[in-house]
CSV table of C-alpha atoms and ligand atoms in Angstrom, one decimal:
chain,number,residue,atom,x,y,z
A,1,MET,CA,-19.6,-14.5,10.5
A,2,LEU,CA,-16.9,-14.8,7.9
A,3,SER,CA,-16.9,-17.9,5.6
A,4,LYS,CA,-13.7,-19.9,5.7
A,5,THR,CA,-12.9,-18.9,2.1
A,6,MET,CA,-13.4,-15.2,3.0
A,7,GLU,CA,-11.3,-15.6,6.1
A,8,LYS,CA,-8.5,-17.1,4.2
A,9,ALA,CA,-8.6,-14.5,1.5
A,10,LEU,CA,-8.6,-11.6,4.0
A,11,ASN,CA,-5.6,-13.2,5.8
A,12,GLU,CA,-3.8,-13.3,2.5
A,13,GLN,CA,-4.6,-9.6,2.0
A,14,ILE,CA,-3.0,-8.9,5.4
A,15,ASN,CA,0.1,-10.5,4.1
A,16,LYS,CA,0.0,-8.5,0.9
A,17,GLU,CA,-0.4,-5.2,2.8
A,18,MET,CA,2.5,-6.2,5.1
A,19,TYR,CA,4.6,-7.0,2.0
A,20,SER,CA,3.6,-3.5,0.6
A,21,ALA,CA,4.9,-2.0,3.9
A,22,TYR,CA,8.1,-3.9,3.6
A,23,LEU,CA,8.6,-2.9,0.0
A,24,TYR,CA,8.2,0.8,0.7
A,25,MET,CA,10.4,0.5,3.8
A,26,ALA,CA,13.1,-0.9,1.5
A,27,MET,CA,12.6,2.0,-0.9
A,28,SER,CA,12.8,4.4,2.0
A,29,ALA,CA,16.1,2.9,3.1
A,30,ASP,CA,17.5,2.9,-0.4
A,31,THR,CA,16.6,6.6,-0.9
A,32,THR,CA,18.0,7.5,2.5
A,33,HIS,CA,21.2,5.8,1.5
A,34,LYS,CA,21.3,7.9,-1.7
A,35,GLY,CA,20.7,11.2,0.2
A,36,LEU,CA,17.2,11.7,-1.2
A,37,ASP,CA,15.6,12.5,2.1
A,38,GLY,CA,12.3,13.7,0.6
A,39,PHE,CA,11.8,10.5,-1.3
A,40,ALA,CA,12.8,8.6,1.8
A,41,ASN,CA,10.1,10.5,3.8
A,42,TRP,CA,7.4,9.8,1.2
A,43,PHE,CA,8.2,6.1,1.2
A,44,MET,CA,8.2,6.0,5.0
A,45,VAL,CA,4.8,7.6,5.2
A,46,GLN,CA,3.7,5.0,2.6
A,47,TYR,CA,5.1,2.3,4.9
A,48,HIS,CA,3.0,3.5,7.8
A,49,GLU,CA,-0.1,3.6,5.6
A,50,GLU,CA,0.4,0.0,4.5
A,51,MET,CA,0.8,-1.1,8.1
A,52,GLU,CA,-2.5,0.5,8.8
A,53,HIS,CA,-4.1,-1.2,5.9
A,54,ALA,CA,-3.0,-4.5,7.4
A,55,THR,CA,-4.3,-3.5,10.8
A,56,ARG,CA,-7.6,-2.5,9.4
A,57,ILE,CA,-8.1,-6.0,8.0
A,58,TYR,CA,-6.7,-7.6,11.2
A,59,ASN,CA,-9.4,-5.7,13.2
A,60,TYR,CA,-12.1,-6.7,10.7
A,61,ILE,CA,-11.3,-10.4,10.9
A,62,ASN,CA,-11.2,-10.3,14.7
A,63,ASP,CA,-14.5,-8.3,14.9
A,64,HIS,CA,-16.3,-10.7,12.5
A,65,GLY,CA,-15.8,-14.1,14.1
A,66,GLY,CA,-12.7,-14.9,12.1
A,67,LYS,CA,-9.2,-16.1,13.1
A,68,VAL,CA,-6.2,-14.1,12.1
A,69,ALA,CA,-3.4,-16.3,10.7
A,70,LEU,CA,-0.1,-14.5,9.8
A,71,LYS,CA,2.2,-15.8,7.1
A,72,ALA,CA,5.8,-15.2,6.3
A,73,ILE,CA,6.5,-11.9,4.5
A,74,ASP,CA,8.6,-12.2,1.3
A,75,GLU,CA,11.9,-10.3,1.1
A,76,PRO,CA,11.5,-7.2,-1.0
A,77,PRO,CA,14.2,-5.9,-3.4
A,78,ASN,CA,16.6,-3.7,-1.5
A,79,THR,CA,18.3,-1.8,-4.2
A,80,PHE,CA,16.7,0.2,-7.0
A,81,LYS,CA,18.0,2.0,-10.0
A,82,ASP,CA,16.7,5.4,-9.4
A,83,PRO,CA,13.5,7.2,-8.2
A,84,LEU,CA,11.7,6.7,-11.5
A,85,ASP,CA,12.4,3.0,-11.3
A,86,MET,CA,11.0,2.9,-7.7
A,87,PHE,CA,7.8,4.7,-8.7
A,88,LYS,CA,7.3,2.5,-11.7
A,89,LYS,CA,7.6,-0.5,-9.4
A,90,THR,CA,5.4,1.1,-6.9
A,91,LEU,CA,2.6,1.7,-9.5
A,92,GLU,CA,3.0,-1.9,-10.7
A,93,HIS,CA,2.7,-3.2,-7.2
A,94,GLU,CA,-0.3,-1.1,-6.5
A,95,GLN,CA,-2.0,-2.3,-9.6
A,96,PHE,CA,-1.5,-5.9,-8.3
A,97,ILE,CA,-3.0,-4.8,-5.0
A,98,THR,CA,-6.0,-3.2,-6.8
A,99,LYS,CA,-6.6,-6.5,-8.6
A,100,SER,CA,-6.4,-8.4,-5.3
A,101,ILE,CA,-8.9,-6.0,-3.7
A,102,ASN,CA,-11.3,-6.4,-6.7
A,103,ASP,CA,-11.1,-10.2,-6.4
A,104,LEU,CA,-12.0,-9.9,-2.7
A,105,VAL,CA,-15.0,-7.7,-3.6
A,106,ASP,CA,-16.0,-10.3,-6.2
A,107,GLN,CA,-15.8,-13.0,-3.6
A,108,ALA,CA,-17.9,-11.0,-1.1
A,109,LYS,CA,-20.5,-10.4,-3.7
A,110,LYS,CA,-20.6,-14.1,-4.6
A,111,GLU,CA,-21.2,-15.0,-1.0
A,112,ASN,CA,-23.7,-12.3,-0.4
A,113,ASP,CA,-21.4,-11.1,2.3
A,114,HIS,CA,-22.6,-7.5,2.4
A,115,ALA,CA,-20.6,-6.5,5.5
A,116,THR,CA,-17.3,-7.5,3.9
A,117,GLU,CA,-18.3,-5.9,0.7
A,118,ILE,CA,-18.9,-2.6,2.5
A,119,PHE,CA,-15.7,-3.0,4.5
A,120,LEU,CA,-13.8,-3.4,1.2
A,121,GLN,CA,-15.2,-0.2,-0.4
A,122,TRP,CA,-12.7,1.9,1.6
A,123,PHE,CA,-9.9,-0.1,0.0
A,124,VAL,CA,-11.4,0.3,-3.5
A,125,THR,CA,-11.3,4.1,-3.0
A,126,GLU,CA,-7.9,4.0,-1.4
A,127,GLN,CA,-6.5,2.1,-4.4
A,128,ILE,CA,-7.8,4.7,-6.9
A,129,GLU,CA,-6.0,7.3,-4.9
A,130,GLU,CA,-2.7,5.3,-4.6
A,131,GLU,CA,-2.5,4.7,-8.3
A,132,ALA,CA,-3.3,8.4,-9.1
A,133,ASN,CA,-0.5,9.6,-6.7
A,134,ASP,CA,2.0,7.2,-8.3
A,135,ASN,CA,1.0,8.2,-11.8
A,136,GLU,CA,1.4,11.9,-10.9
A,137,ILE,CA,4.9,11.4,-9.4
A,138,ILE,CA,6.0,9.3,-12.4
A,139,GLY,CA,4.8,12.1,-14.7
A,140,LYS,CA,6.8,14.7,-12.8
A,141,LEU,CA,9.9,12.5,-12.8
A,142,GLU,CA,9.6,12.0,-16.5
A,143,MET,CA,9.1,15.7,-17.0
A,144,VAL,CA,12.4,16.6,-15.2
A,145,GLY,CA,14.3,13.7,-16.7
A,146,ASN,CA,14.7,12.0,-13.3
A,147,GLN,CA,17.8,14.0,-12.4
A,148,GLY,CA,19.5,17.3,-11.5
A,149,ASN,CA,17.6,20.3,-10.2
A,150,GLY,CA,14.2,18.9,-11.1
A,151,LEU,CA,14.8,15.8,-9.0
A,152,TYR,CA,16.0,18.0,-6.2
A,153,MET,CA,12.7,20.0,-6.4
A,154,ILE,CA,10.6,16.9,-6.3
A,155,ASP,CA,12.6,15.6,-3.4
A,156,ARG,CA,11.8,18.9,-1.5
A,157,GLU,CA,8.1,18.5,-2.4
A,158,LEU,CA,8.0,14.8,-1.2
A,159,ALA,CA,9.6,15.9,2.1
A,160,GLN,CA,6.3,17.7,2.9
A,161,ARG,CA,4.2,14.5,3.1
A,162,THR,CA,3.1,13.6,6.6
A,163,PHE,CA,1.4,10.5,8.0
A,164,VAL,CA,-2.1,10.9,9.1
A,165,SER,CA,-3.8,7.9,10.7
A,166,GLU,CA,-7.1,7.0,9.2
A,167,LEU,CA,-7.7,3.9,11.3
A,168,PRO,CA,-11.2,3.9,12.8
A,169,SER,CA,-11.0,3.7,16.6
A,170,GLU,CA,-11.9,0.4,18.1
A,171,GLU,CA,-14.6,0.7,20.8
B,1,FE2,FE1,-2.5,-1.0,1.0
B,2,FE2,FE1,-0.8,0.7,-1.2
C-alpha cells in the first residue's frame, strides 16, 4: 500500500514523464519542419519512450492501492535554435528527471517502502542510459560543428532508431 506522500510524488512523476514526452514531440515537430527527418525520428522514438515511462508509473500506482490523479501538462518550447541546442536542452531536462527519480528513491528508502524502491531501480538505470545517449550525440554534433555534411551524416544515423516497447505486460 502506497503512502499518501509516495502516491503524490509518483503522480507528480507521471506529469514529469508526460511533459518529457511533450517536449520531445515538440522537438520532433521542429526538426520535421526543418527537414531533419532523422532527428525528427529520434525525438519521436523518445516521445514514445516517455509515454511508456508515464504508463509504467500509472500501472504501478493502480497495482499498489493508489489513486492516479492527472495534472495539466505545461506547454513546451516549440522552436529551437538548432540540433545542438535541442540536445543540450534534452540533457538538461534529463538531468532534472534524474534528480527527481533520485528524490523518489530517497523517499521510498525513508518510508521503508521496498516495493517502490525496487520499482524505481528500472528508472535509475534508464536515466543513466538517457544521459549517456544525449552526451554522445552532443559530442558528435560538436565534432562536426553542428552543420553541413557532418550534420547530414548524424541525421542519417538518427533515422535508424526504432521504438521497442519495454513495458512489462499486465496480467
Ligand atoms: Fe522518462
Ligand atoms: Fe527521459
